[in-house]
Tab-separated table of C-alpha atoms and ligand atoms in Angstrom:
chain	number	residue	atom	x	y	z
A	279	MET	CA	17.642	-11.919	-7.382
A	280	THR	CA	14.015	-13.045	-7.419
A	281	PRO	CA	11.317	-10.887	-5.776
A	282	GLU	CA	11.259	-13.449	-2.923
A	283	ASP	CA	14.987	-12.966	-2.371
A	284	ILE	CA	14.715	-9.172	-2.403
A	285	LEU	CA	11.783	-9.183	0.059
A	286	LYS	CA	13.724	-11.534	2.339
A	287	GLU	CA	16.728	-9.246	2.200
A	288	ILE	CA	14.562	-6.214	3.085
A	289	ALA	CA	13.029	-8.153	6.004
A	290	ALA	CA	16.477	-9.169	7.267
A	291	GLN	CA	17.687	-5.559	7.125
A	292	ALA	CA	14.607	-4.263	8.975
A	293	SER	CA	15.016	-6.891	11.696
A	294	VAL	CA	18.337	-5.346	12.800
A	295	CYS	CA	17.696	-1.769	11.660
A	296	LYS	CA	18.586	1.162	13.910
A	297	ARG	CA	17.696	3.977	11.537
A	298	CYS	CA	15.153	5.417	13.992
A	299	ALA	CA	14.345	5.401	17.690
A	300	LEU	CA	11.617	2.776	17.273
A	301	HIS	CA	14.261	0.055	17.346
A	302	HIS	CA	14.469	0.619	21.128
A	303	SER	CA	10.896	-0.609	21.695
A	304	ARG	CA	11.053	-3.400	19.130
A	305	LYS	CA	10.894	-7.050	20.091
A	306	LEU	CA	10.466	-8.253	16.506
A	307	ALA	CA	10.385	-6.073	13.413
A	308	VAL	CA	7.287	-6.592	11.271
A	309	PRO	CA	8.435	-6.243	7.663
A	310	GLY	CA	5.241	-7.620	6.111
A	311	VAL	CA	4.072	-10.858	4.507
A	312	GLY	CA	2.329	-12.183	1.446
A	313	ASP	CA	2.575	-13.095	-2.208
A	314	PRO	CA	5.584	-11.401	-3.879
A	315	TYR	CA	3.698	-11.555	-7.201
A	316	THR	CA	0.384	-10.154	-5.973
A	317	SER	CA	-1.461	-7.378	-7.772
A	318	ILE	CA	-2.557	-5.723	-4.517
A	319	MET	CA	-0.710	-4.441	-1.439
A	320	PHE	CA	-2.240	-3.266	1.842
A	321	ILE	CA	-0.314	-0.725	3.879
A	322	GLY	CA	-1.190	-0.209	7.535
A	323	GLU	CA	0.288	2.093	10.128
A	324	GLY	CA	2.654	0.143	12.343
A	325	PRO	CA	2.920	-2.984	14.480
A	326	GLY	CA	0.919	-3.130	17.714
A	327	PHE	CA	1.484	-5.334	20.766
A	328	HIS	CA	0.726	-8.711	19.148
A	329	GLU	CA	2.526	-7.886	15.909
A	330	ASN	CA	5.660	-6.924	17.875
A	331	GLU	CA	5.500	-10.294	19.689
A	332	GLN	CA	4.975	-12.396	16.555
A	333	GLY	CA	6.777	-10.418	13.841
A	334	LEU	CA	3.673	-10.555	11.628
A	335	PRO	CA	1.342	-7.743	10.535
A	336	PHE	CA	-2.300	-7.486	11.584
A	337	VAL	CA	-2.501	-10.477	13.927
A	338	GLY	CA	-4.507	-8.748	16.698
A	339	ALA	CA	-8.165	-7.659	16.778
A	340	ALA	CA	-7.794	-5.294	13.803
A	341	GLY	CA	-6.165	-8.155	11.914
A	342	LYS	CA	-9.124	-10.459	12.522
A	343	PHE	CA	-11.379	-7.815	11.080
A	344	LEU	CA	-8.974	-7.345	8.149
A	345	ASP	CA	-9.374	-11.064	7.353
A	346	GLU	CA	-13.125	-10.579	7.290
A	347	LEU	CA	-12.715	-7.556	5.016
A	348	LEU	CA	-10.480	-9.490	2.621
A	349	GLY	CA	-13.316	-12.015	2.474
A	350	GLU	CA	-15.609	-9.224	1.204
A	351	ALA	CA	-13.249	-8.974	-1.763
A	352	SER	CA	-13.056	-12.801	-2.121
A	353	MET	CA	-9.401	-12.706	-1.110
A	354	ASN	CA	-7.296	-14.117	1.671
A	355	ARG	CA	-3.885	-13.284	3.104
A	356	GLY	CA	-2.098	-15.627	0.711
A	357	ASP	CA	-3.366	-13.625	-2.271
A	358	VAL	CA	-2.098	-10.217	-1.155
A	359	PHE	CA	0.873	-8.497	0.505
A	360	ILE	CA	0.338	-6.782	3.857
A	361	THR	CA	2.766	-4.369	5.456
A	362	ASN	CA	3.011	-1.100	7.402
A	363	VAL	CA	4.607	2.326	6.943
A	364	VAL	CA	6.858	1.652	9.953
A	365	LYS	CA	8.228	-1.798	10.626
A	366	CYS	CA	8.762	-1.452	14.402
A	367	ARG	CA	6.164	-0.855	17.098
A	368	PRO	CA	5.736	2.729	18.309
A	369	PRO	CA	5.640	2.720	22.142
A	370	GLY	CA	2.074	2.510	23.453
A	371	ASN	CA	0.841	2.322	19.836
A	372	ARG	CA	1.269	6.066	19.354
A	373	ASP	CA	1.306	7.437	15.810
A	374	PRO	CA	4.728	7.183	14.182
A	375	ASN	CA	6.307	10.633	13.832
A	376	THR	CA	7.745	12.274	10.711
A	377	GLU	CA	11.323	11.329	11.561
A	378	GLU	CA	10.370	7.673	11.962
A	379	LEU	CA	8.242	7.634	8.809
A	380	THR	CA	11.083	9.181	6.825
A	381	ALA	CA	13.664	6.783	8.252
A	382	CYS	CA	11.544	3.718	7.453
A	383	LYS	CA	10.442	4.831	3.981
A	384	THR	CA	13.349	3.094	2.282
A	385	TYR	CA	11.932	-0.337	3.211
A	386	LEU	CA	8.399	0.380	1.997
A	387	ASP	CA	9.663	2.014	-1.199
A	388	ARG	CA	11.742	-1.052	-2.005
A	389	GLN	CA	8.886	-3.436	-1.182
A	390	ILE	CA	6.561	-1.553	-3.525
A	391	ALA	CA	9.183	-1.438	-6.289
A	392	THR	CA	9.805	-5.185	-5.907
A	393	ILE	CA	6.168	-6.288	-5.821
A	394	ASN	CA	5.082	-3.671	-8.364
A	395	PRO	CA	1.366	-4.067	-7.549
A	396	ASP	CA	-1.433	-2.682	-9.728
A	397	VAL	CA	-3.312	-1.462	-6.648
A	398	ILE	CA	-2.192	-0.132	-3.267
A	399	VAL	CA	-4.719	0.150	-0.454
A	400	THR	CA	-3.695	2.481	2.354
A	401	LEU	CA	-5.305	1.668	5.693
A	402	GLY	CA	-5.878	4.737	7.841
A	403	ARG	CA	-4.776	8.339	7.846
A	404	ILE	CA	-1.052	7.829	8.429
A	405	SER	CA	-0.489	5.463	5.537
A	406	MET	CA	-2.775	7.568	3.297
A	407	GLY	CA	-0.224	10.345	3.929
A	408	TYR	CA	2.417	8.277	2.151
A	409	TYR	CA	0.594	9.125	-1.115
A	410	ILE	CA	-1.925	11.885	-0.404
A	411	GLN	CA	-0.802	14.604	1.997
A	412	ASN	CA	-3.834	16.783	2.545
A	413	GLY	CA	-6.571	14.246	1.956
A	414	LYS	CA	-9.575	13.902	4.220
A	415	ILE	CA	-10.220	10.225	4.697
A	416	SER	CA	-13.945	10.758	5.335
A	417	ALA	CA	-14.198	12.329	1.870
A	418	ILE	CA	-11.903	10.093	-0.191
A	419	HIS	CA	-12.111	6.607	1.352
A	420	GLY	CA	-12.819	3.949	-1.277
A	421	LYS	CA	-11.983	6.275	-4.185
A	422	SER	CA	-9.218	5.469	-6.647
A	423	PHE	CA	-6.304	7.731	-7.517
A	424	TRP	CA	-3.725	7.152	-10.207
A	425	LEU	CA	-0.394	7.952	-8.568
A	426	SER	CA	3.185	7.000	-9.448
A	427	GLY	CA	1.952	4.641	-12.155
A	428	ARG	CA	-0.478	2.619	-10.079
A	429	MET	CA	-3.895	2.816	-8.484
A	430	VAL	CA	-4.024	3.986	-4.882
A	431	VAL	CA	-7.188	3.468	-2.831
A	432	PRO	CA	-7.311	5.080	0.624
A	433	MET	CA	-9.462	3.190	3.128
A	434	TYR	CA	-10.349	3.580	6.780
A	435	HIS	CA	-8.151	1.638	9.180
A	436	PRO	CA	-9.872	-1.608	10.300
A	437	ALA	CA	-9.232	-0.564	13.937
A	438	ALA	CA	-11.318	2.587	13.329
A	439	ALA	CA	-14.261	0.367	12.474
A	440	LEU	CA	-13.720	-1.581	15.690
A	441	HIS	CA	-13.976	1.652	17.704
A	442	GLN	CA	-16.772	3.124	15.592
A	443	PRO	CA	-19.273	0.432	14.607
A	444	SER	CA	-21.027	2.721	12.106
A	445	LEU	CA	-17.886	2.510	9.931
A	446	ARG	CA	-18.128	-1.269	9.582
A	447	ALA	CA	-20.582	-1.219	6.699
A	448	VAL	CA	-18.645	1.601	5.027
A	449	ILE	CA	-15.308	-0.182	5.090
A	450	LYS	CA	-16.928	-3.457	3.997
A	451	ALA	CA	-18.520	-1.734	1.008
A	452	ASP	CA	-15.136	-0.204	0.096
A	453	PHE	CA	-13.417	-3.605	0.222
A	454	SER	CA	-16.117	-5.214	-1.912
A	455	LYS	CA	-15.133	-2.834	-4.744
A	456	LEU	CA	-11.546	-4.122	-4.854
A	457	PRO	CA	-11.882	-6.936	-7.440
A	458	GLY	CA	-13.376	-4.447	-9.915
A	459	LEU	CA	-10.713	-1.853	-9.149
A	460	ILE	CA	-7.935	-4.408	-9.663
A	461	SER	CA	-9.258	-5.278	-13.152
A	462	GLN	CA	-9.570	-1.584	-13.963
A	463	ALA	CA	-6.010	-0.886	-12.779
A	464	LYS	CA	-4.580	-3.812	-14.776
A	465	LYS	CA	-6.307	-2.608	-17.935
A	466	THR	CA	-5.101	0.948	-17.481
A	467	ARG	CA	-1.535	-0.154	-16.893
A	468	GLN	CA	-1.626	-2.321	-20.014
A	469	THR	CA	-3.038	0.572	-22.027
A	470	ASN	CA	-0.410	2.939	-20.666
A	471	LEU	CA	2.337	0.450	-21.529
A	472	GLY	CA	0.935	0.172	-25.048
A	473	LEU	CA	0.779	3.949	-25.375
A	474	ALA	CA	4.322	4.306	-24.103
A	475	ALA	CA	5.524	1.724	-26.642
A	476	MET	CA	3.635	3.519	-29.431
A	477	THR	CA	5.095	6.824	-28.321
A	478	HIS	CA	8.619	5.481	-28.526
A	479	LYS	CA	7.862	4.021	-31.944
A	480	ASP	CA	6.452	7.383	-33.119
A	481	GLU	CA	9.535	9.107	-31.835
A	482	ASP	CA	11.698	6.740	-33.866
A	483	ASP	CA	9.557	7.086	-36.999
A	484	ALA	CA	8.900	10.797	-36.899
A	485	PRO	CA	11.187	12.742	-34.604
A	486	GLY	CA	9.612	15.847	-33.119
A	487	GLU	CA	6.053	14.530	-33.181
A	488	GLU	CA	3.883	15.056	-30.159
A	489	ASN	CA	4.628	12.468	-27.510
A	490	GLY	CA	2.042	10.546	-25.521
A	491	THR	CA	2.270	12.403	-22.237
A	492	GLU	CA	-1.071	14.133	-22.543
A	493	GLN	CA	-2.828	10.951	-23.512
A	494	LEU	CA	-1.306	9.291	-20.475
A	495	SER	CA	-2.421	12.073	-18.177
A	496	LEU	CA	-5.931	11.836	-19.616
A	497	PHE	CA	-6.047	8.247	-18.448
A	498	GLU	CA	-4.798	9.329	-15.080
A	499	GLU	CA	-7.574	11.881	-14.718
A	500	GLN	CA	-10.235	9.387	-15.676
A	501	LEU	CA	-9.241	7.280	-12.751
A	502	ASP	CA	-9.279	10.126	-10.260
A	503	LYS	CA	-12.956	9.937	-9.565
B	37	LIG	N1	-2.459	-1.927	12.947
B	37	LIG	C1	-1.642	-1.622	11.924
B	37	LIG	O1	-1.710	-0.548	11.340
B	37	LIG	N2	-0.771	-2.537	11.524
B	37	LIG	C2	-0.672	-3.734	12.094
B	37	LIG	O2	0.162	-4.508	11.652
B	37	LIG	C3	-1.531	-4.025	13.167
B	37	LIG	C4	-2.414	-3.110	13.578
B	38	LIG	FE1	14.388	0.860	11.138
B	38	LIG	FE2	11.891	1.268	10.356
B	38	LIG	FE3	12.371	-0.008	12.628
B	38	LIG	FE4	12.854	2.601	12.457
B	38	LIG	S1	10.844	1.597	12.306
B	38	LIG	S2	14.216	1.062	13.367
B	38	LIG	S3	13.555	2.784	10.332
B	38	LIG	S4	12.899	-0.710	10.562
């Protein structure tokens, strides 16, 4: 199956999913959209009113601002993949709860595995929690972390900037760093692949020699700044 086929299959499953109570308030599931071959994925919180009506992520006011933010990084929706940690709208736009997040994780996990992006941007506190449990978004927004073999960049949620105008410049500055972070992430992944290949070769040539794990973790630390 091609990545397109797998993403379509995930979307079809989410559209009829009853794994959590959010299916009761769903009109349309919002699995996510974008380029299956992109190097960057954006993960929001969950569908709101307009998303639930249209079946597409970030089509309301926060979505308009997200388009503007993508522009700061010289990108548009066609270049990226946009999704949410839960695919169905929580009633009244409340935060999704742990049960719902856990139930829906299978879809996001499979989307990430299929797209295999170099960089993941989490939008807001809830989606940051998918990767970083005790992080403080005010302290770590716009920073890069090397987690599960890719770069993760927590950012404020675009809706936060709509409610708090002082955050607008902050979130714009964070987005403008993305092209540089993508190049950095690509290079690191290539280097890590090379190191892994060398390590396997070393293992074949000289069994018992030190493997490359420490070198790999060194690279990981360098990115955690
Ligand atoms: N907010 C989100 O987190 N996701 C959407 O899709 C829309 C608004
Ligand atoms: Fe299924 Fe996720 Fe929708 Fe819950 S939110 S019903 S787990 S698709």
